[in-house]
Amino acid sequence: MSQPPPPPPPNEPPKDGFGAPQDPPPGGFGAPQAPPPGGFGAPQAPPPGGFGAPQPPQGPGYGYPQTPPPPPPSQPGYGYPGQQSAQPPYGYGYPQQPPTYPMQPQAPQRGGGRGMSGPAVIIVAAVVAVALIIGGGVLYATSSGKDDGGNNSSGGTGGKKDKGGTGGGGTTGSNGAEKVPADTSSKVLFQVPAPSVAAGSSVTTVGSWLTGKVYAKSGNAEVDGYDPDSGAKLWTIKLPGPVCSASRHVTDAGRTAIVYEPAMPTKSQPSHGCSEVAALDLAAGKELWAKSVKSGDQKISLDNVTVSGDTVATGSTSGGAAFDISTGKALWSPKPTDSCYDAGYAGGDKLVAVRKCGAYGSARQLHIQTIDPKSGKVISEYKMSPGIEYASVVSTNPLVVAADVGDSAGDGSGISDFFSIDNRTGRLRIRISAPGKTYAAKCDGISKTEACTMLAVGNDKLYIPTEEHDGTGQYSQTNEIVAFDLGTGKQTGQRANAGDGYTISPLRMDGTSILAYKRPPYDKGGQIVSIDGTTFKETKLLENPATRSVRDAETSMLPDYAEILYGGGRLYMSAVYAHKPTGADDKEYLAIAFGAR
């Protein structure tokens, strides 16, 4: 757990921070949006006369006390990137929030496997199961071709060229797409005001994506496309209800998927269930199709959605389904007579299911399955130890899973251990201990299968930040990014130091390098840096203005709860909830974009 902020120096810094003051964006930022509950936050400029004794943390969150976002009116919901022209498409998917527990699933029944929807039935012929000694792995008849497991980063955007890194996809380093601009000092490109919301209510605005031609962001029951440089609105996709969850992956053709409610919340019915799954064409700015999944004649509420190749997969405790992203054709679905159910899916280079087996209330077992996106056929399976109730897929290629084993993390992060798995054989490569009191990454595996933030996978390594600790300067706090080898489970000895007053978090891979965001101290703007995957040499790509109004707006959107995308020299930060401002003169923002001067 991070500690509450120490008192800053007794003298208040200049109103606009140090260095050359920057002009605020047109119309000014005004009062910053209050960050979500329990979130991280950089310390703000001290009040006149300085702080007195440090105050206790406000609520259960990490780091500096912040005001968390109000709970969503419907189900909780978080997402990431790929390659289009010279710029990969990036996407973001589920809002991070305190753990909630799913409703009791339907009583499991005998049966197994997935089935083709409609008349098409998957017939699995003579599958020879080979019991593996290490980690309960099972090898099935495989059609996956070569084993990519470990040579590339995973969790990108799910197209044929999807080689992006977890947390946003894309590439850096000698083969990376991101270049150092001539001037790394940024300016505000544009800001998107928060949508209007009735007093006392809030709506989820989860989901943001970046391609070479559009920055797209969910609003209040709509998805809007903006010019990446000017912020001019290019198109709007209207929806009947709020977005509940969104895929973090985008295909090479600029397509992604979302889940949304069929109607707007009302006082009498604050939630209509997240029953609609749809594919979006971000290039054309239109909804390609919308479907629902039924159990009997009732629509089921869907917890998560992902994209792998040309397949959209959506899951929940009540069932799930897979569709062709272009046509909406049903491809397969878990059989309703299963003794197990697919709790959710993770996409990108490969498609992975988290399958839960056993009677409710017993020590159930999670099966981590790499599956064929077109048929739903299991390629490999790793069985986790009984009693681990929830798991998050950090990366699908190489396959890395996070879990809070025995609820031992103790900090609400959802992570006590990482599991490195061979996704060709299902064999456990290594288990990595990552105590919550030491490391700061976060996952919400309860219903959002790939809702992990502040970590990256690439070069057959796992990159995670440490928790904050005292720096070398007076009152300063700082942290580092460290690397674990996914073959041995040991730290490599590589460390990227944030620097006094800064806190660093991985965003995604850029080729062999790590892209990271540095949360600023009270008198600076945030930074985007590239860290060489071999030497760990750090290169600054962007530094935001230190103007107080800009800095306050920036630090209301931080990596553990907001959506942060970086590509082509531009940084996009966006909120995952919208609610009515507390004061008449307060200004709140849905998204803020920064770019090199």
XYZ file of C-alpha atoms in Angstrom:
597
model
C 0.000 0.000 0.000
C 1.218 3.516 -0.725
C 1.455 5.920 2.166
C -0.402 9.242 2.431
C 1.493 12.177 0.928
C 4.160 13.852 3.043
C 3.888 17.592 3.600
C 5.483 19.548 0.741
C 8.006 22.280 1.336
C 6.680 25.131 3.462
C 6.689 27.695 0.675
C 3.962 27.381 -1.940
C 5.287 27.162 -5.496
C 4.302 29.778 -8.043
C 0.697 29.501 -9.166
C 1.689 28.130 -12.511
C 4.417 25.798 -11.319
C 8.053 26.074 -12.338
C 9.427 26.677 -15.775
C 7.744 28.695 -18.504
C 4.018 28.904 -17.871
C 1.805 27.380 -20.536
C -1.438 28.815 -21.785
C -4.482 26.846 -20.683
C -6.670 25.339 -23.395
C -9.409 27.462 -24.955
C -12.020 28.164 -22.336
C -9.626 27.119 -19.582
C -9.681 23.951 -17.536
C -11.389 25.389 -14.505
C -11.729 23.124 -11.492
C -10.393 19.625 -12.079
C -12.624 16.593 -12.034
C -12.467 14.659 -8.792
C -10.668 11.379 -9.376
C -12.405 8.055 -8.698
C -12.535 6.384 -5.326
C -9.366 4.874 -4.055
C -7.374 6.094 -7.059
C -3.789 7.269 -7.245
C -3.199 10.951 -7.494
C -0.249 13.245 -7.630
C -0.122 15.679 -4.706
C -1.582 19.022 -5.626
C 0.042 22.390 -4.991
C -0.050 23.128 -1.259
C -2.471 25.736 0.126
C -1.181 29.103 1.257
C 0.947 28.595 4.320
C 1.666 24.994 3.453
C 0.238 21.798 4.912
C 0.245 20.955 8.559
C 0.557 17.407 9.791
C -0.090 14.768 7.114
C -3.725 13.751 6.910
C -4.880 10.130 6.935
C -5.833 8.532 3.615
C -9.391 9.092 2.473
C -10.807 5.661 1.747
C -9.258 2.390 0.685
C -7.268 3.487 -2.349
C -3.575 3.583 -3.111
C -1.164 6.450 -2.980
C -2.269 9.965 -2.321
C -5.836 10.306 -1.092
C -8.255 11.088 -3.878
C -11.987 11.314 -4.214
C -13.072 8.169 -6.106
C -15.662 8.054 -8.864
C -19.243 7.305 -7.913
C -20.364 3.749 -8.532
C -21.873 3.174 -11.963
C -25.632 2.864 -12.276
C -25.318 -0.543 -13.885
C -22.657 -3.207 -13.928
C -19.043 -2.424 -13.187
C -16.859 -2.297 -16.079
C -11.816 -1.424 -18.306
C -9.241 -1.490 -22.359
C -6.049 -1.141 -25.617
C -3.901 -1.061 -29.615
C -2.648 -2.547 -33.520
C -1.200 -1.200 -36.779
C -2.737 1.065 -39.347
C -0.489 2.983 -41.706
C 2.444 4.166 -39.571
C 0.382 4.301 -36.419
C -1.043 1.339 -34.520
C -4.689 1.443 -33.394
C -4.950 1.543 -29.641
C -7.985 0.772 -27.552
C -9.076 0.831 -23.959
C -11.752 -1.259 -22.354
C -12.972 -1.570 -18.721
C -13.260 0.893 -15.826
C -11.295 -0.130 -12.758
C -13.258 -0.185 -9.540
C -13.574 -1.882 -6.170
C -14.238 -5.623 -6.304
C -17.821 -6.742 -6.638
C -19.070 -10.282 -6.689
C -20.985 -11.893 -9.524
C -24.446 -13.285 -9.037
C -24.680 -16.966 -8.327
C -24.377 -18.825 -11.632
C -26.910 -21.339 -12.791
C -26.434 -24.728 -11.236
C -23.817 -26.547 -13.296
C -24.989 -29.570 -15.218
C -23.258 -32.419 -16.892
C -21.805 -31.934 -20.316
C -18.818 -30.090 -21.675
C -17.169 -28.049 -24.362
C -18.426 -25.312 -26.618
C -20.912 -25.732 -29.420
C -21.555 -24.020 -32.721
C -24.646 -21.847 -32.517
C -27.677 -22.728 -34.653
C -27.471 -25.856 -36.760
C -23.698 -25.898 -36.867
C -22.398 -28.221 -34.154
C -18.735 -28.676 -33.351
C -17.788 -32.346 -33.638
C -14.530 -32.992 -31.892
C -13.098 -36.192 -33.321
C -10.709 -38.460 -31.448
C -8.932 -35.866 -29.373
C -5.929 -37.407 -27.684
C -5.305 -35.821 -24.292
C -1.727 -35.974 -23.084
C -1.340 -35.523 -19.340
C 1.550 -33.224 -18.556
C 3.512 -33.454 -15.359
C 4.118 -29.753 -14.844
C 1.243 -27.589 -13.633
C -1.704 -29.718 -14.734
C -1.325 -28.821 -18.427
C -3.386 -30.676 -21.037
C -2.479 -30.696 -24.728
C -5.380 -30.996 -27.167
C -5.478 -31.608 -30.885
C -4.010 -28.337 -32.054
C -4.497 -26.281 -35.158
C -2.614 -23.241 -33.921
C 0.596 -23.781 -35.861
C 3.857 -22.582 -34.365
C 4.263 -21.670 -30.729
C 4.775 -17.932 -30.392
C 4.809 -18.234 -26.639
C 7.377 -15.846 -25.428
C 9.170 -14.178 -28.286
C 6.729 -11.331 -28.722
C 4.578 -9.112 -26.595
C 0.905 -9.839 -26.335
C -2.424 -8.293 -25.668
C -2.408 -5.979 -28.648
C -5.372 -5.269 -30.825
C -6.146 -8.516 -32.474
C -5.566 -8.198 -36.190
C -3.344 -10.265 -38.439
C -0.545 -7.808 -37.737
C -1.392 -7.490 -34.076
C 1.934 -7.564 -32.295
C 1.130 -4.961 -29.702
C 2.052 -5.114 -26.042
C -0.275 -5.633 -23.138
C -1.815 -2.436 -21.973
C -2.125 -0.852 -25.347
C -0.395 -2.771 -28.097
C 2.031 -1.280 -30.592
C 5.833 -1.202 -30.503
C 8.994 0.775 -29.324
C 12.776 0.672 -29.310
C 14.852 -0.019 -32.417
C 11.794 -1.532 -34.127
C 9.247 0.664 -32.379
C 6.821 3.065 -33.991
C 7.182 5.906 -31.478
C 9.808 8.521 -32.273
C 11.337 11.303 -30.197
C 9.898 14.663 -31.335
C 12.167 17.639 -31.977
C 10.601 19.345 -28.955
C 9.292 17.056 -26.204
C 7.379 19.898 -24.503
C 3.708 19.276 -25.153
C 0.693 21.527 -25.576
C -2.989 20.806 -25.054
C -4.378 19.714 -28.427
C -8.000 19.656 -27.310
C -10.302 18.733 -24.453
C -13.730 17.080 -24.552
C -16.203 18.341 -21.924
C -17.889 15.718 -19.766
C -21.363 14.839 -21.058
C -24.446 16.139 -19.280
C -25.732 13.812 -16.577
C -28.703 14.200 -14.257
C -27.920 15.400 -10.733
C -27.114 12.592 -8.352
C -26.465 10.055 -11.112
C -23.480 8.807 -13.079
C -22.961 6.812 -16.253
C -20.068 4.694 -17.475
C -18.053 6.138 -20.352
C -15.684 3.220 -20.696
C -13.818 2.636 -23.940
C -11.314 4.643 -25.991
C -9.406 3.777 -29.155
C -6.734 5.434 -31.284
C -6.023 4.707 -34.940
C -4.004 6.700 -37.461
C -7.077 8.693 -38.440
C -9.386 8.884 -35.431
C -9.468 9.072 -31.646
C -12.729 7.444 -30.513
C -14.230 7.711 -27.050
C -17.417 6.495 -25.378
C -19.709 9.210 -24.093
C -23.169 9.076 -22.516
C -24.917 6.356 -24.555
C -22.807 7.082 -27.627
C -19.360 6.642 -29.145
C -17.755 9.674 -30.797
C -14.871 9.937 -33.240
C -12.519 12.933 -33.119
C -9.720 14.217 -35.318
C -6.566 13.103 -33.427
C -4.942 16.554 -33.715
C -7.711 19.143 -33.636
C -10.410 17.294 -31.707
C -13.006 18.157 -34.367
C -15.863 15.670 -34.118
C -15.857 13.370 -37.126
C -18.837 11.138 -36.322
C -21.213 9.942 -33.606
C -22.682 6.481 -33.046
C -25.825 6.842 -30.946
C -26.737 3.976 -28.593
C -29.982 3.230 -26.708
C -28.148 2.970 -23.381
C -24.736 3.443 -21.710
C -21.669 1.421 -22.682
C -20.946 -1.243 -20.040
C -17.664 -2.649 -21.313
C -15.451 -2.325 -24.367
C -12.792 -4.372 -26.077
C -9.287 -3.028 -25.747
C -8.417 -4.488 -29.134
C -8.877 -3.038 -32.625
C -8.461 -4.997 -35.865
C -6.243 -3.830 -38.719
C -9.428 -2.606 -40.424
C -10.277 -0.405 -37.430
C -13.049 -2.548 -35.941
C -13.762 -3.201 -32.280
C -16.624 -4.329 -30.007
C -18.644 -3.041 -27.061
C -21.396 -4.199 -24.687
C -24.169 -1.759 -23.768
C -27.553 -1.455 -22.073
C -30.720 -1.623 -24.245
C -32.181 1.519 -22.611
C -31.209 4.499 -20.490
C -31.276 4.141 -16.699
C -34.250 5.691 -14.890
C -35.106 6.270 -11.249
C -37.519 3.362 -11.311
C -35.109 1.116 -13.245
C -31.488 2.189 -12.690
C -30.188 -0.695 -14.810
C -31.592 -2.573 -17.783
C -28.783 -5.152 -17.889
C -25.789 -5.150 -20.216
C -27.411 -7.403 -22.790
C -26.348 -5.934 -26.168
C -23.048 -6.714 -27.892
C -22.092 -4.769 -31.006
C -19.233 -4.347 -33.463
C -18.096 -0.842 -34.387
C -16.298 0.353 -37.499
C -14.078 3.169 -36.226
C -12.956 4.117 -39.736
C -16.495 4.621 -41.037
C -18.014 5.713 -37.714
C -20.885 3.240 -37.696
C -22.279 0.278 -35.820
C -21.858 -2.834 -37.981
C -24.307 -5.017 -36.051
C -25.825 -5.570 -32.603
C -26.783 -8.903 -31.044
C -27.930 -10.329 -27.738
C -27.261 -13.713 -26.132
C -30.161 -15.664 -24.656
C -30.620 -18.354 -22.048
C -33.917 -19.889 -23.051
C -36.002 -16.909 -24.118
C -34.320 -14.463 -21.729
C -31.465 -12.136 -22.664
C -28.444 -12.562 -20.415
C -26.323 -9.755 -19.015
C -22.793 -9.795 -20.444
C -19.767 -9.001 -18.277
C -16.951 -8.646 -20.793
C -16.114 -8.508 -24.503
C -12.931 -8.922 -26.521
C -11.659 -9.226 -30.087
C -9.183 -11.748 -31.480
C -8.576 -11.813 -35.218
C -12.030 -11.411 -36.760
C -13.870 -12.874 -33.777
C -15.828 -11.014 -31.107
C -16.176 -13.082 -27.909
C -18.372 -12.064 -24.980
C -18.862 -13.887 -21.669
C -20.531 -13.865 -18.272
C -21.537 -16.194 -15.445
C -24.760 -16.925 -17.366
C -23.234 -17.780 -20.735
C -21.519 -16.253 -23.727
C -21.073 -16.362 -27.477
C -18.715 -15.558 -30.346
C -19.523 -13.675 -33.551
C -17.813 -12.701 -36.783
C -16.787 -9.074 -36.356
C -17.733 -8.086 -39.910
C -21.050 -9.873 -40.382
C -22.300 -10.663 -36.883
C -22.636 -14.337 -37.830
C -22.767 -16.573 -34.737
C -19.638 -18.748 -34.634
C -19.890 -20.748 -31.395
C -21.029 -20.560 -27.796
C -20.433 -22.494 -24.570
C -23.032 -25.263 -24.198
C -25.753 -24.463 -21.627
C -25.541 -28.036 -20.263
C -21.896 -27.651 -19.249
C -20.702 -28.443 -15.748
C -18.421 -25.461 -16.368
C -19.006 -21.988 -17.753
C -16.788 -19.477 -19.526
C -16.503 -16.528 -17.157
C -14.837 -14.426 -19.831
C -12.385 -14.072 -22.685
C -9.153 -12.224 -23.479
C -8.136 -11.412 -27.037
C -5.368 -9.969 -29.150
C -2.910 -12.322 -30.862
C -4.714 -15.320 -29.390
C -8.093 -15.986 -27.768
C -8.064 -17.229 -24.173
C -11.041 -18.324 -22.065
C -11.197 -18.327 -18.271
C -13.471 -21.272 -17.585
C -14.853 -21.952 -14.110
C -15.755 -25.517 -13.126
C -17.427 -27.067 -10.095
C -20.453 -26.506 -7.899
C -21.161 -23.024 -6.575
C -19.990 -22.715 -2.979
C -17.353 -25.421 -3.366
C -13.647 -25.017 -4.103
C -14.105 -24.476 -7.800
C -11.308 -24.692 -10.353
C -10.324 -22.286 -13.121
C -9.266 -23.651 -16.493
C -7.174 -21.261 -18.602
C -7.866 -22.309 -22.193
C -6.300 -21.106 -25.422
C -9.030 -21.605 -28.015
C -9.450 -21.327 -31.760
C -11.312 -18.041 -32.412
C -13.275 -19.399 -35.378
C -14.459 -22.729 -33.956
C -14.129 -22.389 -30.206
C -12.108 -25.608 -30.126
C -9.700 -25.882 -27.188
C -6.036 -25.841 -28.218
C -4.485 -26.082 -24.765
C -5.573 -25.885 -21.147
C -3.941 -25.104 -17.818
C -5.847 -26.011 -14.637
C -5.220 -23.668 -11.733
C -5.234 -24.931 -8.165
C -8.752 -25.435 -6.750
C -9.958 -22.547 -4.616
C -8.620 -19.715 -6.789
C -11.935 -18.033 -7.566
C -10.890 -15.354 -10.056
C -8.099 -14.806 -12.566
C -7.189 -12.075 -15.043
C -5.451 -12.576 -18.372
C -2.579 -10.092 -18.539
C -1.362 -11.234 -21.948
C -2.500 -13.896 -24.429
C 0.808 -14.305 -26.289
C 2.921 -15.089 -24.330
C 0.179 -16.271 -21.985
C 0.361 -14.598 -18.569
C -2.394 -14.820 -15.959
C -2.731 -12.911 -12.668
C -4.620 -14.075 -9.577
C -5.026 -13.189 -5.930
C -4.249 -16.592 -4.413
C -5.972 -17.074 -1.079
C -6.923 -13.382 -1.010
C -3.355 -12.750 0.084
C -2.680 -9.544 -1.878
C -4.347 -7.553 0.873
C -4.522 -4.301 -1.088
C -7.452 -4.711 -3.463
C -5.136 -5.049 -6.449
C -6.386 -8.533 -7.392
C -2.789 -9.764 -7.748
C -0.621 -11.879 -5.485
C 0.906 -14.077 -8.196
C 1.467 -14.210 -11.954
C 1.361 -17.492 -13.902
C 3.477 -17.809 -17.054
C 1.879 -20.530 -19.235
C 2.907 -22.161 -22.511
C -0.176 -21.523 -24.634
C 0.687 -24.328 -27.070
C 0.852 -27.133 -24.497
C -0.946 -25.666 -21.496
C 2.100 -26.340 -19.354
C 2.961 -23.969 -16.502
C 6.297 -22.340 -17.240
C 6.712 -20.538 -13.917
C 4.751 -18.927 -11.117
C 5.888 -15.451 -10.041
C 5.124 -14.123 -6.563
C 4.190 -10.428 -6.594
C 3.034 -9.339 -3.106
C 0.554 -6.468 -3.102
C 2.566 -4.552 -0.513
C 5.541 -4.500 -2.902
C 4.071 -4.092 -6.400
C 1.450 -1.685 -7.734
C -0.168 -3.311 -10.800
C -3.943 -3.901 -10.669
C -6.413 -6.396 -12.159
C -10.165 -6.931 -11.834
C -10.666 -10.579 -12.694
C -14.032 -10.881 -10.997
C -16.017 -10.078 -14.126
C -13.568 -8.243 -16.426
C -11.204 -10.912 -17.704
C -8.497 -8.656 -19.147
C -8.987 -5.564 -16.972
C -5.356 -5.096 -15.900
C -3.530 -1.790 -15.665
C -0.022 -0.504 -14.940
C 1.882 -3.460 -16.390
C 3.252 -4.666 -19.711
C 4.478 -7.920 -21.264
C 7.171 -8.154 -23.963
C 10.610 -9.647 -24.678
C 9.410 -12.715 -22.718
C 9.370 -10.498 -19.637
C 6.772 -9.043 -17.291
C 7.209 -5.355 -16.449
C 5.478 -4.090 -13.283
C 5.868 -1.033 -11.030
C 6.803 -1.108 -7.380
C 4.676 0.617 -4.766
C 5.708 4.137 -3.820
C 8.445 4.678 -1.249
C 10.499 7.586 0.068
C 12.745 9.272 -2.465
C 16.083 10.968 -1.870
C 14.660 14.483 -1.801
C 12.862 16.033 1.131
C 9.181 14.976 1.209
C 9.535 13.138 -2.113
C 7.972 9.822 -3.056
C 8.985 7.674 -6.007
C 8.954 4.131 -7.430
C 10.479 1.946 -10.145
C 9.537 -0.456 -12.949
C 11.128 -3.887 -12.557
C 11.309 -6.848 -14.952
C 10.614 -10.556 -14.347
C 11.784 -13.272 -16.725
C 8.754 -15.315 -17.834
C 10.869 -18.444 -18.179
C 12.648 -18.431 -14.825
C 10.345 -16.202 -12.752
C 13.347 -14.282 -11.471
C 13.913 -10.549 -11.587
C 16.326 -9.601 -14.343
C 17.966 -6.850 -12.302
C 16.680 -4.187 -14.702
C 15.059 -1.202 -12.980
C 13.677 2.039 -14.377
C 13.625 4.730 -11.697
C 10.791 7.261 -11.820
C 12.872 10.034 -10.240
C 12.085 12.011 -7.096
C 8.481 13.160 -6.953
C 7.410 11.057 -9.951
C 5.603 7.713 -10.015
C 6.089 5.555 -13.113
C 3.653 3.012 -14.608
C 3.989 0.894 -17.770
C 1.381 1.604 -20.466
C 2.265 -0.855 -23.224
C 5.073 -2.260 -25.338
C 6.463 -0.454 -28.377
C 8.469 -3.135 -30.124
C 11.157 -4.180 -27.671
C 10.780 -1.080 -25.493
C 8.314 -0.187 -22.751
C 6.164 2.929 -22.976
C 5.478 4.354 -19.528
C 3.640 7.275 -17.960
C 5.187 9.338 -15.160
C 2.696 10.873 -12.759
C 4.110 14.299 -11.884
C 4.902 16.033 -8.586
C 2.922 19.126 -7.609
C 5.060 21.534 -9.655
C 5.572 19.601 -12.909
C 3.620 18.085 -15.773
C 3.411 14.366 -16.469
C 5.738 12.601 -18.893
C 5.671 9.784 -21.428
C 8.962 7.899 -21.625
C 10.336 4.997 -23.633
C 12.488 2.457 -21.784
C 14.829 0.310 -23.871
C 14.010 -3.350 -23.221
C 17.692 -4.375 -23.191
C 19.595 -1.508 -21.580
C 16.650 0.045 -19.684
C 17.887 3.436 -20.891
C 15.054 5.948 -20.591
C 14.137 8.412 -23.351
C 11.618 11.191 -22.768
C 9.006 11.403 -25.519
C 6.636 14.009 -24.091
C 6.361 16.343 -21.093
C 3.086 18.098 -20.302
C 2.682 21.737 -19.205
C 3.228 22.589 -15.550
C 0.443 25.183 -15.565
C -1.715 24.492 -12.526
C -5.030 24.303 -14.388
C -3.594 21.856 -16.919
C -1.773 19.834 -14.276
C -4.888 19.584 -12.114
C -6.902 18.288 -15.050
C -4.150 15.809 -15.969
C -3.830 14.434 -12.452
C -7.569 13.791 -12.275
C -6.968 11.050 -14.875
C -4.287 8.662 -13.697
C -3.320 5.134 -14.786
C -5.050 3.076 -12.103
C -8.551 4.256 -12.994
C -8.501 6.345 -16.196
C -7.776 5.345 -19.790
C -4.400 6.459 -21.140
C -3.408 5.995 -24.786
C -0.209 7.176 -26.461
C 0.603 6.973 -30.146
C 2.176 9.067 -32.885
C 3.504 11.623 -30.411
C 0.066 12.271 -28.891
C -1.242 11.437 -25.408
C -4.950 10.895 -24.697
C -6.330 10.680 -21.152
C -10.015 9.981 -20.549
C -12.496 9.311 -17.766
C -14.516 6.123 -17.331
C -17.457 7.784 -15.557
C -19.450 10.957 -16.094
C -21.400 12.659 -13.329
C -22.780 16.111 -12.636
C -20.149 18.558 -11.289
C -20.479 19.434 -7.628
C -20.195 23.192 -8.180
C -21.881 25.487 -10.690
C -18.519 26.784 -11.932
C -16.721 23.431 -11.909
C -15.533 22.051 -15.211
C -15.121 18.352 -15.819
C -13.652 16.645 -18.831
C -14.326 13.417 -20.645
C -10.958 13.472 -22.420
C -7.813 15.584 -22.736
C -5.277 15.315 -25.570
C -1.653 16.462 -25.512
C 0.822 16.644 -28.389
C 4.343 17.804 -29.120
C 4.749 21.468 -30.005
